[in-house]
CSV table of C-alpha atoms in Angstrom, one decimal:
chain,number,residue,atom,x,y,z
A,8,LYS,CA,-124.7,45.2,27.1
A,9,ARG,CA,-123.9,48.3,29.2
A,10,PRO,CA,-124.4,48.0,32.9
A,11,PRO,CA,-127.5,49.7,34.3
A,12,ARG,CA,-127.2,52.5,36.9
A,13,SER,CA,-127.2,51.2,40.5
A,14,ALA,CA,-127.4,52.9,43.8
A,15,SER,CA,-123.6,52.4,44.1
A,16,SER,CA,-120.8,51.8,41.7
A,17,CYS,CA,-121.2,48.9,41.7
A,18,GLY,CA,-139.5,13.7,49.3
A,19,SER,CA,-140.9,11.8,48.1
A,20,ARG,CA,-142.7,9.1,49.8
A,21,GLY,CA,-140.6,6.6,47.8
A,22,ALA,CA,-137.3,7.9,49.3
A,23,VAL,CA,-134.7,5.2,49.5
A,24,ALA,CA,-134.4,3.4,52.8
A,25,MET,CA,-131.1,4.1,54.5
A,26,ALA,CA,-128.6,1.3,55.0
A,27,PRO,CA,-127.2,1.0,58.6
A,28,ARG,CA,-123.9,2.7,57.6
A,29,ARG,CA,-125.8,5.6,56.1
A,30,GLU,CA,-128.0,5.9,59.2
A,31,ALA,CA,-124.9,5.9,61.4
A,32,GLY,CA,-123.2,8.6,59.2
A,33,LEU,CA,-126.3,10.8,59.4
A,34,LEU,CA,-126.6,10.3,63.1
A,35,LEU,CA,-123.0,11.2,63.6
A,36,LEU,CA,-123.4,14.3,61.5
A,37,LEU,CA,-126.4,15.4,63.5
A,38,LEU,CA,-124.4,14.9,66.7
A,39,VAL,CA,-121.4,16.7,65.5
A,40,LEU,CA,-123.3,19.7,64.2
A,41,PRO,CA,-126.5,20.9,65.9
A,42,PRO,CA,-129.8,20.1,64.2
A,43,ALA,CA,-130.7,23.4,62.6
A,44,SER,CA,-133.9,23.6,60.5
A,45,ALA,CA,-135.8,25.1,63.4
A,46,GLY,CA,-133.3,28.0,63.6
A,47,LEU,CA,-133.0,28.3,59.8
A,48,SER,CA,-136.5,28.2,58.7
A,49,GLY,CA,-137.2,31.9,59.0
A,50,TYR,CA,-134.4,32.7,56.5
A,51,PHE,CA,-135.3,30.7,53.4
A,52,GLY,CA,-136.5,33.7,51.4
A,53,THR,CA,-138.8,32.9,48.5
A,54,LYS,CA,-138.4,29.2,49.4
A,55,SER,CA,-140.1,29.7,52.8
A,56,ARG,CA,-143.1,27.7,54.0
A,57,TYR,CA,-146.3,29.7,54.3
A,58,GLU,CA,-146.3,28.6,58.0
A,59,GLU,CA,-143.3,30.9,58.6
A,60,VAL,CA,-145.6,33.9,58.2
A,61,ASN,CA,-148.6,32.2,59.9
A,62,PRO,CA,-147.2,29.9,62.6
A,63,HIS,CA,-150.7,29.2,64.0
A,64,LEU,CA,-151.3,27.0,60.9
A,65,VAL,CA,-148.7,24.4,62.1
A,66,SER,CA,-151.1,23.2,64.8
A,67,ASP,CA,-154.4,24.0,62.9
A,68,PRO,CA,-154.2,24.4,59.1
A,69,LEU,CA,-157.7,25.8,59.0
A,70,SER,CA,-157.3,28.4,61.8
A,71,LEU,CA,-158.0,32.0,60.8
A,72,GLY,CA,-155.5,33.1,63.4
A,73,PRO,CA,-155.5,35.9,65.9
A,74,GLY,CA,-157.7,38.9,65.2
A,75,ALA,CA,-159.6,37.1,62.5
A,76,GLY,CA,-162.8,39.0,63.1
A,77,GLY,CA,-161.6,42.0,61.1
A,78,SER,CA,-162.3,45.6,61.9
A,79,LEU,CA,-165.1,46.7,59.6
A,80,PRO,CA,-168.4,48.0,61.1
A,81,ALA,CA,-171.3,45.5,61.0
A,82,SER,CA,-173.2,47.5,58.4
A,83,CYS,CA,-170.6,46.7,55.7
A,84,THR,CA,-171.2,43.8,53.2
A,85,PRO,CA,-168.4,42.4,51.0
A,86,LEU,CA,-169.2,42.9,47.3
A,87,GLN,CA,-166.1,41.6,45.6
A,88,LEU,CA,-162.9,39.7,46.4
A,89,ARG,CA,-159.9,39.9,44.1
A,90,ALA,CA,-157.0,37.5,45.1
A,91,VAL,CA,-153.6,37.2,43.5
A,92,LEU,CA,-151.9,34.1,44.8
A,93,ARG,CA,-148.5,32.6,44.5
A,94,HIS,CA,-148.5,28.9,43.7
A,95,GLY,CA,-148.1,26.4,46.5
A,96,THR,CA,-144.9,24.6,47.6
A,97,ARG,CA,-143.0,23.3,44.6
A,98,TYR,CA,-140.0,21.1,43.8
A,99,PRO,CA,-136.7,22.6,42.8
A,100,THR,CA,-136.2,23.6,39.2
A,101,ALA,CA,-134.1,21.4,36.9
A,102,GLY,CA,-131.2,23.9,37.1
A,103,GLN,CA,-131.2,23.7,40.9
A,104,ILE,CA,-131.4,19.9,40.8
A,105,ARG,CA,-128.4,19.8,38.4
A,106,ARG,CA,-126.3,22.0,40.7
A,107,LEU,CA,-127.3,19.8,43.7
A,108,GLY,CA,-126.3,16.7,41.7
A,109,GLU,CA,-123.0,18.3,40.9
A,110,LEU,CA,-122.3,19.0,44.6
A,111,HIS,CA,-123.5,15.6,45.7
A,112,SER,CA,-121.3,13.9,43.1
A,113,ARG,CA,-118.3,15.8,44.3
A,114,LEU,CA,-118.9,14.6,47.8
A,115,LEU,CA,-119.4,11.0,46.6
A,116,ARG,CA,-116.0,11.2,44.8
A,117,ARG,CA,-114.3,12.3,48.0
A,118,ALA,CA,-116.2,9.9,50.2
A,119,ALA,CA,-113.6,7.2,50.0
A,120,GLY,CA,-111.1,9.3,52.0
A,121,ALA,CA,-113.6,11.1,54.2
A,122,ALA,CA,-113.4,8.9,57.3
A,123,ALA,CA,-112.4,11.9,59.4
A,124,CYS,CA,-115.0,14.1,57.7
A,125,PRO,CA,-118.4,13.0,59.1
A,126,ALA,CA,-120.3,15.8,57.3
A,127,ALA,CA,-119.0,14.9,53.9
A,128,ALA,CA,-119.4,11.2,54.4
A,129,ALA,CA,-123.0,11.5,55.7
A,130,LEU,CA,-124.0,13.9,52.8
A,131,ALA,CA,-122.4,11.5,50.3
A,132,ASP,CA,-124.6,8.8,51.7
A,133,TRP,CA,-127.7,11.0,51.6
A,134,PRO,CA,-130.1,9.6,49.0
A,135,MET,CA,-130.3,12.1,46.1
A,136,TRP,CA,-133.9,11.6,45.2
A,137,TYR,CA,-134.5,14.8,43.2
A,138,GLU,CA,-134.8,14.2,39.4
A,139,GLU,CA,-134.7,16.9,36.7
A,140,SER,CA,-138.2,15.8,35.6
A,141,LEU,CA,-139.6,17.4,38.8
A,142,ASP,CA,-138.5,20.8,37.4
A,143,GLY,CA,-140.5,23.2,39.6
A,144,ARG,CA,-143.7,21.2,39.6
A,145,LEU,CA,-146.2,21.5,42.4
A,146,ALA,CA,-145.5,19.2,45.3
A,147,PRO,CA,-148.3,17.3,47.2
A,148,GLN,CA,-147.7,19.9,50.0
A,149,GLY,CA,-148.4,22.6,47.5
A,150,ARG,CA,-151.9,21.2,46.7
A,151,ARG,CA,-152.6,21.1,50.5
A,152,ASP,CA,-151.4,24.7,50.7
A,153,MET,CA,-154.0,25.8,48.1
A,154,GLU,CA,-156.9,23.6,49.4
A,155,GLN,CA,-156.4,24.9,52.9
A,156,LEU,CA,-156.1,28.5,51.8
A,157,ALA,CA,-159.3,28.2,49.9
A,158,ARG,CA,-161.1,26.8,53.0
A,159,ARG,CA,-159.8,29.6,55.2
A,160,MET,CA,-160.8,32.2,52.7
A,161,ALA,CA,-164.3,30.8,52.4
A,162,ALA,CA,-164.6,30.8,56.2
A,163,ARG,CA,-163.3,34.4,56.4
A,164,PHE,CA,-165.8,35.6,53.7
A,165,PRO,CA,-168.7,33.3,53.9
A,166,ALA,CA,-171.1,35.7,52.1
A,167,LEU,CA,-168.9,35.9,49.1
A,168,PHE,CA,-168.2,32.2,48.9
A,169,ALA,CA,-171.8,31.2,49.3
A,170,ALA,CA,-173.5,28.8,46.9
A,171,ARG,CA,-174.2,30.0,43.4
A,172,ARG,CA,-171.7,32.8,43.4
A,173,ARG,CA,-169.6,33.0,40.3
A,174,LEU,CA,-165.9,32.2,40.7
A,175,ALA,CA,-163.5,33.5,38.0
A,176,LEU,CA,-160.3,31.5,38.2
A,177,ALA,CA,-157.2,32.4,36.2
A,178,SER,CA,-153.6,31.2,36.2
A,179,SER,CA,-150.2,31.6,34.6
A,180,SER,CA,-149.4,28.9,32.0
A,181,LYS,CA,-146.9,27.2,34.3
A,182,HIS,CA,-148.0,23.7,35.4
A,183,ARG,CA,-147.5,24.5,39.1
A,184,CYS,CA,-149.9,27.5,38.8
A,185,LEU,CA,-152.6,25.6,36.9
A,186,GLN,CA,-152.4,22.8,39.5
A,187,SER,CA,-152.6,25.3,42.3
A,188,GLY,CA,-155.7,26.8,40.8
A,189,ALA,CA,-157.3,23.4,40.5
A,190,ALA,CA,-156.4,22.6,44.1
A,191,PHE,CA,-157.9,26.0,45.3
A,192,ARG,CA,-161.1,25.1,43.6
A,193,ARG,CA,-161.1,21.6,45.1
A,194,GLY,CA,-160.6,23.1,48.6
A,195,LEU,CA,-163.9,24.9,48.2
A,196,GLY,CA,-165.6,21.5,48.1
A,197,PRO,CA,-168.6,20.1,46.1
A,198,THR,CA,-171.1,22.1,48.2
A,199,LEU,CA,-170.4,25.4,46.4
A,200,ASP,CA,-172.1,25.6,43.0
A,201,PHE,CA,-170.2,28.0,40.8
A,202,GLY,CA,-172.4,27.6,37.9
A,203,GLY,CA,-171.1,24.1,37.1
A,204,ASP,CA,-169.1,21.3,38.5
A,205,GLU,CA,-165.8,22.3,37.0
A,206,VAL,CA,-164.6,25.9,37.0
A,207,GLU,CA,-162.4,26.5,34.0
A,208,VAL,CA,-158.9,27.8,35.0
A,209,GLU,CA,-158.3,30.5,32.4
A,210,VAL,CA,-154.6,30.9,31.3
A,211,ASN,CA,-153.7,34.6,31.5
A,212,ASP,CA,-149.9,35.2,31.2
A,213,SER,CA,-150.4,38.8,30.2
A,214,LEU,CA,-151.5,39.5,33.8
A,215,MET,CA,-149.8,36.7,35.7
A,216,ARG,CA,-146.5,36.8,33.9
A,217,PHE,CA,-146.5,40.4,32.8
A,218,PHE,CA,-142.7,40.4,33.2
A,219,ASP,CA,-142.3,38.1,30.2
A,220,HIS,CA,-144.2,40.5,28.0
A,221,CYS,CA,-142.1,43.6,29.0
A,222,ALA,CA,-139.3,43.9,26.5
A,223,LYS,CA,-137.5,46.6,28.5
A,224,PHE,CA,-137.5,44.5,31.6
A,225,VAL,CA,-136.4,41.3,29.8
A,226,ALA,CA,-133.5,43.0,27.9
A,227,LEU,CA,-132.2,45.4,30.6
A,228,VAL,CA,-132.8,43.4,33.8
A,229,GLU,CA,-133.8,39.7,33.2
A,230,GLU,CA,-131.1,39.0,30.6
A,231,ASN,CA,-128.5,41.6,31.6
A,232,ASP,CA,-125.9,40.2,34.0
A,233,ALA,CA,-124.7,43.7,34.8
A,234,ALA,CA,-128.1,44.5,36.3
A,235,MET,CA,-127.3,42.0,39.1
A,236,CYS,CA,-123.9,43.6,40.0
A,237,GLN,CA,-124.9,44.1,43.6
A,238,VAL,CA,-125.8,40.4,43.9
A,239,ASN,CA,-122.6,39.3,42.3
A,240,ALA,CA,-120.6,41.7,44.5
A,241,PHE,CA,-122.2,40.2,47.6
A,242,LYS,CA,-121.3,36.7,46.4
A,243,GLU,CA,-117.7,37.8,46.4
A,244,GLY,CA,-117.9,39.8,49.6
A,245,PRO,CA,-116.6,39.2,53.2
A,246,GLU,CA,-119.9,37.8,54.6
A,247,MET,CA,-120.3,35.1,51.9
A,248,LYS,CA,-116.5,34.4,52.0
A,249,LYS,CA,-116.9,33.5,55.7
A,250,VAL,CA,-119.9,31.2,55.0
A,251,LEU,CA,-118.0,29.5,52.1
A,252,GLU,CA,-114.9,28.9,54.2
A,253,LYS,CA,-117.0,27.4,57.0
A,254,VAL,CA,-118.9,25.0,54.6
A,255,ALA,CA,-115.7,24.0,52.8
A,256,SER,CA,-114.1,23.2,56.1
A,257,ALA,CA,-117.1,21.1,57.3
A,258,LEU,CA,-117.0,19.2,54.0
A,259,CYS,CA,-113.2,18.9,54.0
A,260,LEU,CA,-113.1,20.5,50.6
A,261,PRO,CA,-110.7,23.1,49.3
A,262,VAL,CA,-112.5,26.4,49.4
A,263,GLU,CA,-111.8,27.0,45.7
A,264,GLU,CA,-114.0,24.0,44.9
A,265,LEU,CA,-117.0,25.8,46.2
A,266,ASN,CA,-118.7,28.9,45.2
A,267,ALA,CA,-121.7,31.0,46.4
A,268,ASP,CA,-124.1,29.2,44.0
A,269,LEU,CA,-123.2,25.7,45.2
A,270,VAL,CA,-123.4,26.8,48.9
A,271,GLN,CA,-126.8,28.4,48.2
A,272,VAL,CA,-128.0,25.1,46.6
A,273,ALA,CA,-127.0,23.2,49.8
A,274,PHE,CA,-128.9,25.8,51.9
A,275,LEU,CA,-132.0,25.6,49.6
A,276,THR,CA,-132.0,21.8,49.8
A,277,CYS,CA,-132.5,22.3,53.5
A,278,SER,CA,-135.4,24.5,52.7
A,279,TYR,CA,-136.9,22.2,50.1
A,280,GLU,CA,-136.8,19.1,52.4
A,281,LEU,CA,-138.5,21.1,55.2
A,282,ALA,CA,-141.2,22.5,52.9
A,283,ILE,CA,-141.8,19.4,50.8
A,284,LYS,CA,-141.3,16.6,53.3
A,285,ASN,CA,-141.4,18.4,56.6
A,286,VAL,CA,-138.1,16.9,57.6
A,287,THR,CA,-134.8,18.3,58.9
A,288,SER,CA,-132.4,17.5,56.1
A,289,PRO,CA,-128.7,16.7,56.9
A,290,TRP,CA,-127.9,19.6,54.6
A,291,CYS,CA,-129.3,21.9,57.2
A,292,SER,CA,-126.5,21.0,59.6
A,293,LEU,CA,-123.9,22.8,57.5
A,294,PHE,CA,-125.4,26.1,58.5
A,295,SER,CA,-125.8,28.2,61.6
A,296,GLU,CA,-128.4,30.9,62.0
A,297,GLU,CA,-125.8,33.6,61.2
A,298,ASP,CA,-125.0,31.8,58.0
A,299,ALA,CA,-128.7,31.6,57.2
A,300,LYS,CA,-129.1,35.4,57.6
A,301,VAL,CA,-126.3,35.9,55.1
A,302,LEU,CA,-127.8,33.5,52.6
A,303,GLU,CA,-131.3,35.1,53.1
A,304,TYR,CA,-129.7,38.5,52.2
A,305,LEU,CA,-128.3,37.0,49.0
A,306,ASN,CA,-131.7,35.8,48.1
A,307,ASP,CA,-133.3,39.2,49.0
A,308,LEU,CA,-130.7,41.1,47.0
A,309,LYS,CA,-131.7,39.2,43.9
A,310,GLN,CA,-135.4,39.8,44.6
A,311,TYR,CA,-134.7,43.5,45.3
A,312,TRP,CA,-132.8,44.2,42.1
A,313,LYS,CA,-134.8,41.9,39.8
A,314,ARG,CA,-138.3,42.2,41.2
A,315,GLY,CA,-138.4,45.0,43.7
A,316,TYR,CA,-137.1,48.5,44.1
A,317,GLY,CA,-133.8,48.1,42.4
A,318,TYR,CA,-135.0,49.4,39.0
A,319,ASP,CA,-138.2,51.2,38.3
A,320,ILE,CA,-139.2,48.9,35.4
A,321,ASN,CA,-139.5,46.0,37.8
A,322,SER,CA,-142.6,47.5,39.5
A,323,ARG,CA,-143.8,49.6,36.6
A,324,SER,CA,-144.2,46.5,34.5
A,325,SER,CA,-146.9,45.3,36.9
A,326,CYS,CA,-149.2,48.3,36.4
A,327,VAL,CA,-151.2,46.2,33.8
A,328,LEU,CA,-152.2,43.9,36.7
A,329,PHE,CA,-152.8,46.8,39.1
A,330,GLN,CA,-155.0,48.6,36.7
A,331,ASP,CA,-157.0,45.5,35.9
A,332,ILE,CA,-157.7,45.0,39.6
A,333,PHE,CA,-159.2,48.5,39.8
A,334,GLN,CA,-161.2,48.1,36.6
A,335,HIS,CA,-163.0,45.2,38.2
A,336,LEU,CA,-163.5,47.0,41.5
A,337,ASP,CA,-164.9,50.0,39.5
A,338,LYS,CA,-167.3,47.7,37.7
A,339,ALA,CA,-168.5,46.2,41.0
A,340,VAL,CA,-169.1,49.7,42.4
A,341,GLU,CA,-171.1,50.7,39.2
A,342,GLU,CA,-173.2,47.5,39.4
A,343,SER,CA,-173.9,48.0,43.1
A,344,LYS,CA,-175.0,51.6,42.5
A,345,SER,CA,-177.3,50.4,39.8
A,346,SER,CA,-178.7,47.7,42.1
A,347,LYS,CA,-177.4,45.0,39.7
A,348,PRO,CA,-176.0,41.7,40.9
A,349,ILE,CA,-172.1,41.8,41.0
A,350,SER,CA,-171.0,40.0,37.8
A,351,SER,CA,-167.6,39.0,39.3
A,352,PRO,CA,-167.8,38.7,43.1
A,353,LEU,CA,-164.8,36.3,43.2
A,354,ILE,CA,-161.7,36.7,41.1
A,355,VAL,CA,-158.8,34.4,42.0
A,356,GLN,CA,-155.6,34.4,40.0
A,357,VAL,CA,-152.6,32.2,40.5
A,358,GLY,CA,-149.1,33.5,39.6
A,359,HIS,CA,-145.6,33.6,41.0
A,360,ALA,CA,-143.5,35.4,43.6
A,361,GLU,CA,-142.4,37.4,40.6
A,362,THR,CA,-146.0,38.4,40.0
A,363,LEU,CA,-146.6,39.6,43.6
A,364,GLN,CA,-143.3,41.2,44.5
A,365,PRO,CA,-143.4,43.9,41.7
A,366,LEU,CA,-147.0,44.6,42.4
A,367,LEU,CA,-146.3,45.2,46.1
A,368,ALA,CA,-143.4,47.4,45.1
A,369,LEU,CA,-145.6,49.4,42.8
A,370,MET,CA,-147.9,50.0,45.7
A,371,GLY,CA,-145.0,51.1,47.9
A,372,TYR,CA,-144.9,48.3,50.4
A,373,PHE,CA,-141.8,47.0,52.2
A,374,ARG,CA,-139.6,49.8,51.0
A,375,ASP,CA,-136.5,50.6,53.1
A,376,ASP,CA,-135.0,54.1,53.4
A,377,GLU,CA,-131.7,52.8,52.0
A,378,PRO,CA,-131.4,50.4,49.0
A,379,LEU,CA,-130.1,46.9,49.5
A,380,LEU,CA,-126.5,46.8,48.4
A,381,ALA,CA,-123.6,44.4,48.5
A,382,ASN,CA,-121.8,46.5,51.1
A,383,ASN,CA,-124.6,47.4,53.6
A,384,TYR,CA,-125.6,43.9,54.9
A,385,ALA,CA,-125.1,44.8,58.6
A,386,ARG,CA,-127.2,48.0,58.3
A,387,HIS,CA,-130.1,46.0,56.9
A,388,ALA,CA,-130.5,43.6,59.8
A,389,GLN,CA,-134.0,45.0,60.5
A,390,ARG,CA,-135.0,45.6,56.9
A,391,LYS,CA,-138.6,45.6,55.7
A,392,PHE,CA,-137.7,43.9,52.4
A,393,ARG,CA,-137.6,40.3,53.5
A,394,SER,CA,-138.9,38.1,50.6
A,395,GLY,CA,-139.7,35.2,52.9
A,396,ARG,CA,-142.1,37.3,54.9
A,397,ILE,CA,-143.6,38.8,51.8
A,398,VAL,CA,-143.9,36.1,49.2
A,399,PRO,CA,-143.4,32.6,50.7
A,400,TYR,CA,-145.1,29.7,48.9
A,401,ALA,CA,-148.9,30.2,48.7
A,402,ALA,CA,-148.5,34.0,49.3
A,403,ASN,CA,-151.6,35.9,48.7
A,404,LEU,CA,-152.7,39.5,48.2
A,405,VAL,CA,-156.4,40.1,48.5
A,406,PHE,CA,-158.5,43.2,47.8
A,407,VAL,CA,-161.9,43.2,49.4
A,408,LEU,CA,-164.5,45.7,48.3
A,409,TYR,CA,-167.4,46.5,50.7
A,410,HIS,CA,-170.7,48.3,50.5
A,411,CYS,CA,-171.5,50.1,53.8
A,412,ASP,CA,-174.9,51.3,55.0
A,413,HIS,CA,-175.5,54.0,57.6
A,414,VAL,CA,-172.6,56.1,56.5
A,415,ASN,CA,-172.1,59.9,57.1
A,416,ALA,CA,-171.1,60.7,53.5
A,417,SER,CA,-171.7,59.1,50.1
A,418,GLN,CA,-168.0,58.6,49.5
A,419,GLU,CA,-167.9,56.3,52.6
A,420,GLU,CA,-170.4,54.0,51.0
A,421,TYR,CA,-167.7,51.9,49.3
A,422,GLN,CA,-164.7,50.8,51.3
A,423,VAL,CA,-161.7,48.5,50.8
A,424,GLN,CA,-159.5,46.3,52.8
A,425,LEU,CA,-156.2,44.8,51.7
A,426,LEU,CA,-154.8,41.5,53.1
A,427,LEU,CA,-151.4,40.1,52.6
A,428,ASN,CA,-151.0,36.5,53.6
A,429,GLU,CA,-154.3,36.7,55.4
A,430,LYS,CA,-153.2,39.7,57.6
A,431,LEU,CA,-154.7,43.2,57.1
A,432,LEU,CA,-152.2,45.7,55.5
A,433,SER,CA,-152.3,49.3,56.5
A,434,PHE,CA,-152.8,51.8,53.7
A,435,HIS,CA,-150.0,54.3,53.1
A,436,HIS,CA,-152.3,57.3,52.8
A,437,SER,CA,-154.0,56.8,56.2
A,438,ASN,CA,-152.1,54.2,58.2
A,439,LYS,CA,-155.5,52.5,58.7
A,440,THR,CA,-156.6,49.0,57.6
A,441,THR,CA,-159.8,50.3,56.0
A,442,SER,CA,-160.0,53.0,53.3
A,443,THR,CA,-162.8,54.5,51.3
A,444,TYR,CA,-162.6,53.4,47.7
A,445,THR,CA,-162.5,57.0,46.7
A,446,ASP,CA,-159.4,57.8,48.8
A,447,LEU,CA,-157.6,54.7,47.7
A,448,LYS,CA,-158.1,55.6,44.0
A,449,GLY,CA,-157.0,59.1,44.8
A,450,TYR,CA,-153.8,57.9,46.4
A,451,TYR,CA,-152.9,55.7,43.4
A,452,LYS,CA,-154.3,58.1,40.8
A,453,ASP,CA,-150.9,58.6,39.0
A,454,ILE,CA,-150.4,54.8,38.5
A,455,LEU,CA,-154.0,54.2,37.5
A,456,GLU,CA,-154.0,57.0,34.9
A,457,ASN,CA,-150.4,57.4,33.7
A,458,CYS,CA,-148.7,53.9,33.8
A,459,HIS,CA,-149.1,52.5,30.3
A,460,PHE,CA,-147.7,49.1,29.9
A,461,LYS,CA,-146.9,49.3,26.2
A,462,GLU,CA,-144.9,52.6,26.6
A,463,GLU,CA,-143.3,51.6,29.9
A,464,CYS,CA,-142.0,48.3,28.4
A,465,GLU,CA,-140.9,49.5,25.0
A,466,LEU,CA,-137.2,49.3,24.4
A,467,PRO,CA,-135.7,52.7,23.3
A,468,LYS,CA,-135.5,53.1,19.5
A,469,VAL,CA,-132.2,55.0,19.6
A,470,ASN,CA,-129.1,53.4,21.0
A,471,VAL,CA,-129.5,54.6,24.6
A,472,THR,CA,-127.4,52.9,27.2
A,473,ALA,CA,-129.1,50.9,30.0
A,474,VAL,CA,-127.7,53.5,32.4
A,475,ASP,CA,-130.0,56.1,31.0
A,476,GLU,CA,-133.0,53.8,30.9
A,477,LEU,CA,-132.8,52.4,34.4
């Protein structure tokens, strides 16, 4: 495969009880290196807890937070809500668990001679409770994420979530998404009658996993190592080298026995233990806040080049979902104008970070003036593209369509608000948090009319290099 063009040349409640020696080792580690998850938790990228973007939920999981009242005039009534959710907190994938097992085994083998190496000894004694069978499944915390999100959404839009309103619930085919959809429905409680006790969760991979169905994306980005040249260059760069040397020193390992992937697995284990079990893992103590910023950038580089602005096909492949959203909004406007009941007042779909990130890029959100590259880490300290702030676990993008009375012009009758992670987003065309539906469609006219999934995603018939395509 030819390289694509780039912007440069490129716990479980059954956790094992710790023996006294193990407790002593962990205690010593935490004394030698400062406890860190509080300082690290803002840098976990796509493995971030939802509470990182909404800290008020830590003390009250059902709080709507500051400024919950919204900014629409009283004469506006919500007609339709379309929510695209990321699944809740999940376990690591089998691949991540294998890599963690490899690193843990290496520390176990060295434990015999690690008396002068408290970090290595304590981590060797850490109970490795992750099993490959967990493979990315929804954690109990993930169910709570979804149930609580549903309750907050219903409290924010009580008219839409009132009894006897139809709820259309869809999901990707992945188990964690199906379970998240079921948990969202459970969170709405038995009092809401959505035309039956059980709402079917429809599997819709063509919308929730559009990236799998886009041959051009799969061949030229997903399965093309060269497309990640910026990520690979950063792994070998000076910032990561410094983190590698520090971790190797703490673990009394030769630096050549570690690589960026293993260090990232150690860092992500810190994130998983916090998100899944709400504990500060001893793995956290290997990293300082400065290390965490470097590892966050590594995660963000991958998201940027694989799901964000790195290549046009990343976002263009999501236009099938974007257009579907507007088709349903159009239908609701038509039904309202004809004084018919809205056939789909509530549409909730559960997908992945990889569903939301391209969609937000298609809409132009969180775009930096300069692309994220292996060699401009320092210049991106204040970047907009921070995946942990955009698509943490349980991330949600919500379109709300309103009908407004007492308006000055007919085009003001239908208005829209957009919420990301329960906070109003400003529209690009106006810098306001409310837009007329007409203006919003006008702004995105080109995508709505000229982005054709089949043509966008078709691999070139002739032998064109990936450079020309991307």
